[in-house]
mmCIF file of C-alpha atoms in Angstrom:
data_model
loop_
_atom_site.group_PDB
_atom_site.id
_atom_site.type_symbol
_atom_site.label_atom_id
_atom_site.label_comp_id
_atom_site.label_asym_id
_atom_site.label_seq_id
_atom_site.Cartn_x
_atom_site.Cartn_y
_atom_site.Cartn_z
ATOM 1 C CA UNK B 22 -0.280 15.958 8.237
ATOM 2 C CA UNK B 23 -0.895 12.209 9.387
ATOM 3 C CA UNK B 24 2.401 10.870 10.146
ATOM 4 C CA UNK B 25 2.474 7.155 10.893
ATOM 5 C CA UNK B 26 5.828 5.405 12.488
ATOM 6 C CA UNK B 27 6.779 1.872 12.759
ATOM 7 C CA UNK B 28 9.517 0.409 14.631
ATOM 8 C CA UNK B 29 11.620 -1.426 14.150
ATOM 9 C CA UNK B 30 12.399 -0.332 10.217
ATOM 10 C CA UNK B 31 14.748 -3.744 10.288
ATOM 11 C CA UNK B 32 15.142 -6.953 12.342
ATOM 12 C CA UNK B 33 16.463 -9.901 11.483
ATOM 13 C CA UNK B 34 16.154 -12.924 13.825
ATOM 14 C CA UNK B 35 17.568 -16.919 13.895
ATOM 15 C CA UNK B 36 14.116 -19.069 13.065
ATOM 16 C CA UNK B 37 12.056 -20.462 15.822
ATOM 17 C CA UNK B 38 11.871 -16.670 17.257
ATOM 18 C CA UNK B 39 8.938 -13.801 17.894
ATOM 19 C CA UNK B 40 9.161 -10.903 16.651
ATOM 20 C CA UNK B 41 7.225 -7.790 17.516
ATOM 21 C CA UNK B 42 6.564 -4.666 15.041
ATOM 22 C CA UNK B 43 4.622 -1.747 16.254
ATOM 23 C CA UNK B 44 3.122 0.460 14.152
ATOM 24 C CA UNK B 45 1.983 4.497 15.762
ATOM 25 C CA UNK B 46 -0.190 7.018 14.602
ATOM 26 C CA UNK B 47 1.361 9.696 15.709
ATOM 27 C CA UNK B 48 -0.806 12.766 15.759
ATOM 28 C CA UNK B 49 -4.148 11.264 14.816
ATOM 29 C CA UNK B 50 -6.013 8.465 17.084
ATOM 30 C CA UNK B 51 -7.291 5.325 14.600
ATOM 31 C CA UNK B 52 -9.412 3.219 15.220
ATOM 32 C CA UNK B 53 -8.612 0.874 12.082
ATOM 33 C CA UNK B 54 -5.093 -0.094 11.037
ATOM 34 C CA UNK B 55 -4.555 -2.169 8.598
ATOM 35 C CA UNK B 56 -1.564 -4.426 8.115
ATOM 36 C CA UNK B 57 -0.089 -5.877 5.097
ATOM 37 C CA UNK B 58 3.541 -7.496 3.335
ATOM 38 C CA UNK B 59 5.323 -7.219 0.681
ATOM 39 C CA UNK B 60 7.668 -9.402 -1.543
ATOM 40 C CA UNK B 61 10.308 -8.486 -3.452
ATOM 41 C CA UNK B 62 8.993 -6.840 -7.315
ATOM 42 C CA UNK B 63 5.361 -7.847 -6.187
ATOM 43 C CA UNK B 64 1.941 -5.692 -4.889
ATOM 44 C CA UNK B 65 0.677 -5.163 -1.190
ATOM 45 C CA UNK B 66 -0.887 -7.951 0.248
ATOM 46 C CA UNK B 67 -3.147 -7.127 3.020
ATOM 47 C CA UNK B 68 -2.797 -9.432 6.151
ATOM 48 C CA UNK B 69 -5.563 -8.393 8.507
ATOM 49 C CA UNK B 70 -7.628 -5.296 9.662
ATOM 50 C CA UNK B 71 -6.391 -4.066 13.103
ATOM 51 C CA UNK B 72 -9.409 -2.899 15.322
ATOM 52 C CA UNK B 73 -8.983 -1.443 18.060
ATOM 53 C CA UNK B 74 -10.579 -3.004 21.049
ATOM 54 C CA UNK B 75 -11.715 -5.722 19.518
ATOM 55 C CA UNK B 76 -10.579 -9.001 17.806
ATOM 56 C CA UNK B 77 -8.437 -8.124 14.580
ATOM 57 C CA UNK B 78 -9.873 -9.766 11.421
ATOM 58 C CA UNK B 79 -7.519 -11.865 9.242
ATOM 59 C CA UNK B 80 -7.578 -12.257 5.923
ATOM 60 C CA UNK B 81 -8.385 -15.966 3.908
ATOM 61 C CA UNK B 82 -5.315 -18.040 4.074
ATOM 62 C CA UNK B 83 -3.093 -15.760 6.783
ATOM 63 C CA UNK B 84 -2.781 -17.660 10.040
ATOM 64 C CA UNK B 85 -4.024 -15.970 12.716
ATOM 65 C CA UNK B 86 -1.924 -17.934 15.940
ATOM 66 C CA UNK B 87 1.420 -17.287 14.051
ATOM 67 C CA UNK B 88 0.463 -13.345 12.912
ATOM 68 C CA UNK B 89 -0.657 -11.984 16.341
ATOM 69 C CA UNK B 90 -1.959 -8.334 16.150
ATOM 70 C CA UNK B 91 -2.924 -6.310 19.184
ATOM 71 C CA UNK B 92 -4.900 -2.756 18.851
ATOM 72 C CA UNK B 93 -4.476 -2.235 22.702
ATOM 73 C CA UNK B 94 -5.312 1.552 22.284
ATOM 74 C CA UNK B 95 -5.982 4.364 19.242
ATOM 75 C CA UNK B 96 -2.654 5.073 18.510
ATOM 76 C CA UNK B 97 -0.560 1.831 18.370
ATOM 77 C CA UNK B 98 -1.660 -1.857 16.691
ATOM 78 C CA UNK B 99 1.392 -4.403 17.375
ATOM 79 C CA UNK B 100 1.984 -7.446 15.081
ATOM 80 C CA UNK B 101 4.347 -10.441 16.633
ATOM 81 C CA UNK B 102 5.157 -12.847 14.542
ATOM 82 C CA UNK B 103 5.088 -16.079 16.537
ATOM 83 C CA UNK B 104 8.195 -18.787 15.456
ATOM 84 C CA UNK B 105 9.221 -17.009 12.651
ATOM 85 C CA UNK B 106 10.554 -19.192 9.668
ATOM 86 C CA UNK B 107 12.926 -17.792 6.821
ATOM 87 C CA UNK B 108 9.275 -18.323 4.865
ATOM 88 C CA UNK B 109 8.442 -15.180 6.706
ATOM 89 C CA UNK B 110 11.084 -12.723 5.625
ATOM 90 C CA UNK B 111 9.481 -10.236 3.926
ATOM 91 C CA UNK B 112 8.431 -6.188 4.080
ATOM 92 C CA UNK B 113 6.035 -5.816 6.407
ATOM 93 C CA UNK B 114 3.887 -2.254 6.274
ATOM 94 C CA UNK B 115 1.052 -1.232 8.578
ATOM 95 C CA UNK B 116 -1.622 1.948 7.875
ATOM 96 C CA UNK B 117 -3.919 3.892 9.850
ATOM 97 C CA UNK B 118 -7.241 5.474 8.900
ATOM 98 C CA UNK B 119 -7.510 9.116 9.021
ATOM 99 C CA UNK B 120 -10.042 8.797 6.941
ATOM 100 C CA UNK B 121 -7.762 7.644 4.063
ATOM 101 C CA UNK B 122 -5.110 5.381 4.617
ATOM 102 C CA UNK B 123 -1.641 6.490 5.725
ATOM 103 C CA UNK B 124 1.610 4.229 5.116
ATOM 104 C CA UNK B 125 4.120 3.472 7.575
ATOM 105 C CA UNK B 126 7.868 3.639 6.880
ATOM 106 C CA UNK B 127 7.784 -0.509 6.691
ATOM 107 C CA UNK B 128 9.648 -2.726 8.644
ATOM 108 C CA UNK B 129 12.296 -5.565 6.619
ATOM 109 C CA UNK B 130 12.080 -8.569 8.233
ATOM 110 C CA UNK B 131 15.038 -11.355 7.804
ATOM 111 C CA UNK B 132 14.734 -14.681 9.467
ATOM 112 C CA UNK B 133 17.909 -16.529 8.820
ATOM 113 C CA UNK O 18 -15.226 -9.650 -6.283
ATOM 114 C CA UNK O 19 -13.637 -6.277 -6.629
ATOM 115 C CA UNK O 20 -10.449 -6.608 -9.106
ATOM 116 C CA UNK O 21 -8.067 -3.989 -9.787
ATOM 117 C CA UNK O 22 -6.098 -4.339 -13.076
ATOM 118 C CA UNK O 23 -3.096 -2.167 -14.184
ATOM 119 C CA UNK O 24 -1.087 -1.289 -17.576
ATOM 120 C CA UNK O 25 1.678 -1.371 -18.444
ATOM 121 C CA UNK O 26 3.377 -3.111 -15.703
ATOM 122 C CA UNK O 27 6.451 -2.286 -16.516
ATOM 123 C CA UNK O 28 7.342 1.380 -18.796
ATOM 124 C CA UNK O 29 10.502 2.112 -19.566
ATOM 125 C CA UNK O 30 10.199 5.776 -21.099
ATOM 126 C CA UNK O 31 12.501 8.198 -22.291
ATOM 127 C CA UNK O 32 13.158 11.643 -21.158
ATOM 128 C CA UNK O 33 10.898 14.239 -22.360
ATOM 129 C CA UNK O 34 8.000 12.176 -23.424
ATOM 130 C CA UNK O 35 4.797 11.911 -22.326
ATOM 131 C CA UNK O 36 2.999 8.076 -21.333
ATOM 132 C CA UNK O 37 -0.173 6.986 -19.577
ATOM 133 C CA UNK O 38 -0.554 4.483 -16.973
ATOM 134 C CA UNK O 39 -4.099 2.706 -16.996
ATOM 135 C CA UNK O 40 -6.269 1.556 -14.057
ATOM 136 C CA UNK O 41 -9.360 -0.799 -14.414
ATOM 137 C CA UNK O 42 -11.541 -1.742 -11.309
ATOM 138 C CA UNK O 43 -14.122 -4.349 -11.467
ATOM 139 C CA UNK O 44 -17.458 -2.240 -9.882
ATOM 140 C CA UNK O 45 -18.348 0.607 -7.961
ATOM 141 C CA UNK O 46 -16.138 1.963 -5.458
ATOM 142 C CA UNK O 47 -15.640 5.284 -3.365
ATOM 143 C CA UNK O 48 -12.141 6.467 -3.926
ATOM 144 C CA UNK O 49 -9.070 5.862 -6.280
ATOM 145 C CA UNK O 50 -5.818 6.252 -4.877
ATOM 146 C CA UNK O 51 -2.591 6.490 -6.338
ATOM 147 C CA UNK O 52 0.533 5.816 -4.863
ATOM 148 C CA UNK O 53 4.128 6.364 -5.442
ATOM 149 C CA UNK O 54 6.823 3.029 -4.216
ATOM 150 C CA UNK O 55 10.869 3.368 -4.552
ATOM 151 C CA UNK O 56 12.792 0.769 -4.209
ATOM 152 C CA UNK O 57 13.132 -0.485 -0.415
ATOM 153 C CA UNK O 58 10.407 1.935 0.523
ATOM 154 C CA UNK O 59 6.768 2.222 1.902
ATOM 155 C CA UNK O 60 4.074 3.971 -0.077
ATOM 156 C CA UNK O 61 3.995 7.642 -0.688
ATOM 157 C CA UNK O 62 0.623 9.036 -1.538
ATOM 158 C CA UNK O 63 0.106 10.797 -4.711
ATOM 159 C CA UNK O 64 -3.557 11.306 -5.580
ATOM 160 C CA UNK O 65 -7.304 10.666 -4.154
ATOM 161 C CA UNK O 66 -9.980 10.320 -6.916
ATOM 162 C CA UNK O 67 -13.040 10.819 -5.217
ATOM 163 C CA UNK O 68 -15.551 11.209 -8.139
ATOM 164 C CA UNK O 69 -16.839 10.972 -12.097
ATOM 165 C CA UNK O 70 -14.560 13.068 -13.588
ATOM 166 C CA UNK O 71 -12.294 14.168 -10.692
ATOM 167 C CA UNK O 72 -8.953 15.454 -11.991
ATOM 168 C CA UNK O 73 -5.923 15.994 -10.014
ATOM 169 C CA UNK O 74 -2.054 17.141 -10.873
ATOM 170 C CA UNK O 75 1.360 17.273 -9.400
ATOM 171 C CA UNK O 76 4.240 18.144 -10.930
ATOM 172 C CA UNK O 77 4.309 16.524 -14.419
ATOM 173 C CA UNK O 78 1.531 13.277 -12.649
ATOM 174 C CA UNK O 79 -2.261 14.230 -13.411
ATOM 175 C CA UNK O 80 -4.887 11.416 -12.714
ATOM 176 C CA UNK O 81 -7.887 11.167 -13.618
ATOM 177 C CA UNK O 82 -11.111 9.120 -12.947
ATOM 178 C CA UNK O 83 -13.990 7.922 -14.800
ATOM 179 C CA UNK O 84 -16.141 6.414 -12.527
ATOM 180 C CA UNK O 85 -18.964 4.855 -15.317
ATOM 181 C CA UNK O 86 -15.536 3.309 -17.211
ATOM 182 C CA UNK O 87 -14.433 2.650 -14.030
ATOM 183 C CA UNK O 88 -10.703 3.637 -15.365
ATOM 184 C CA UNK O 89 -8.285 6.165 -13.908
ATOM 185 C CA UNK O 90 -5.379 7.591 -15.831
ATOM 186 C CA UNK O 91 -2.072 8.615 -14.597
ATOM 187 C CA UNK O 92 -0.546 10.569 -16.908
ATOM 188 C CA UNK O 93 3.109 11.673 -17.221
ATOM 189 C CA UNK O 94 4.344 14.839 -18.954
ATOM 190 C CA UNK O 95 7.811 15.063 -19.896
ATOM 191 C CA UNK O 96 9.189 11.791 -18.358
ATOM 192 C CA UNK O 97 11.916 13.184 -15.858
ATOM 193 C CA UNK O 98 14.789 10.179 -14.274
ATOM 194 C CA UNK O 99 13.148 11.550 -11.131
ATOM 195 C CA UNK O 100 9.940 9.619 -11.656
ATOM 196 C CA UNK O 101 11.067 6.092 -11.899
ATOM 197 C CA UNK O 102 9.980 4.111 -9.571
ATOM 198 C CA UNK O 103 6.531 1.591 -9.120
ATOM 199 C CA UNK O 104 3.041 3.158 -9.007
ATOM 200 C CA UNK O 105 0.528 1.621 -7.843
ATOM 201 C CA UNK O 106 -3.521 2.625 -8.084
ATOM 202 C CA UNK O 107 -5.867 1.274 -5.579
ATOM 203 C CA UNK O 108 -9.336 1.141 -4.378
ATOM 204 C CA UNK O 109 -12.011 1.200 -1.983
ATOM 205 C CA UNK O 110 -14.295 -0.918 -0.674
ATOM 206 C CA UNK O 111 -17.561 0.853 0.246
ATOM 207 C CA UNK O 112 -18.446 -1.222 3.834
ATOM 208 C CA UNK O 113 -14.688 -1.784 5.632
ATOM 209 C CA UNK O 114 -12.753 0.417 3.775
ATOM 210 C CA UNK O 115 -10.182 -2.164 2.983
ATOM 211 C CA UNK O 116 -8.004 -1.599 -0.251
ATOM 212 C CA UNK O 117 -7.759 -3.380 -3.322
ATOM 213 C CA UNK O 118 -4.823 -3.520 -4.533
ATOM 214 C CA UNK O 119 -3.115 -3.315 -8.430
ATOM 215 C CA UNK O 120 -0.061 -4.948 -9.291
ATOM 216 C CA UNK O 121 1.893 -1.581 -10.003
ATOM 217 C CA UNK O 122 3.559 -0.134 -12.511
ATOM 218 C CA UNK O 123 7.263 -0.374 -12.706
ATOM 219 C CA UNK O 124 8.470 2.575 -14.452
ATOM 220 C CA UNK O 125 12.386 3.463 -15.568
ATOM 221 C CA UNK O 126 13.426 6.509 -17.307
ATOM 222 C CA UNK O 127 16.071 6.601 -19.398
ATOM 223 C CA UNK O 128 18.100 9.347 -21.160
#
């Protein structure tokens, strides 16, 4: 089946930081991977759309200089989050297209 | 704008009884998906609706989909403390295949 990995599954980092999370498909190639966070007791909010080769698209009110994603080939999309705040802390999931969608692991991220 | 409403959003059932979760969607889409969420994880997928009158089980979870309604069903037989945890349904959007997302269900079982 379509296994998709993400690593780290937790980081926490001191504010002012980057942090990178890379998200693999690992026995499909995807062209489309989508990325998206999560609060505590709330839904999925999707982030952007992670294309690969070209220029990710962001959704309305997500910043694209601090939330930099990279689809530098068909089987791995990166997301750095630039300067992290404590404001940022949150559950951070990717997916890949295969053609549904299939769910990373997540990856907790705690900015003291 | 394609909306995605759910009910209940929170179910607390007991053990041995049989409940129905609801999913609305705002217009035509190509596939209804419903997921499975435990606490502190990612998404585990349970069902793909692809048309009118698609019906899919698991276990004691069958969903269902009525695409002119533009409702799915998730129904539960015989509520087991297995199945608590937060479901959520989504769906598609026909050009970039993004998802739209309901709020889940948070469901508890209790003796």
């Amino acid at each position: 089946g379509a296994v998709v990995s993400q690593h780290p599954s937790w980081v926490i980092c001191k504010s002012g930081t980057s942090v990178k999370i890379e998200c693999r498909s690992l026995d499909f190639q995807a062209t489309t991977m989508f990325w998206y966070r999560q609060f505590p007791k709330q839904s999925l909010m999707l982030m952007a759309t992670s294309n690969e080769g070209s220029k990710a698209t962001y959704e309305q009110g997500v910043e694209k200089d601090k939330f930099l994603i990279n689809h530098a080939s068909l089987t791995l999309s990166t997301l750095t989050v630039t300067s992290a705040h404590p404001e940022d802390s949150s559950f951070y999931i990717c997916s890949a297209t295969h053609p549904t969608q299939y769910f990373g692991p997540g990856t907790r991220l705690l900015v003291l | 704008e394609l909306k995605v409403e759910q009910n209940p959003l929170f179910l607390s059932m007991q053990e041995g009884k049989n409940y129905t979760i609801y999913c609305n969607y705002s217009t035509t889409s190509d596939r209804l998906y419903w997921y499975r969420q435990d606490p502190g994880k990612s998404l585990e997928s349970l069902f793909v609706l692809l048309s009118n009158g698609a019906v899919k089980q698991e276990g004691r979870l069958m969903a269902s989909l009525d695409t002119k309604a533009r409702l799915s069903t998730l129904h539960i037989t015989a509520a087991v403390h297995d199945l608590s945890a937060t479901y959520f349904c989504a769906v598609d959007t026909p050009n970039n295949r993004k998802l739209i997302w309901g709020l889940g269900t948070s469901l508890a079982v209790n003796p």
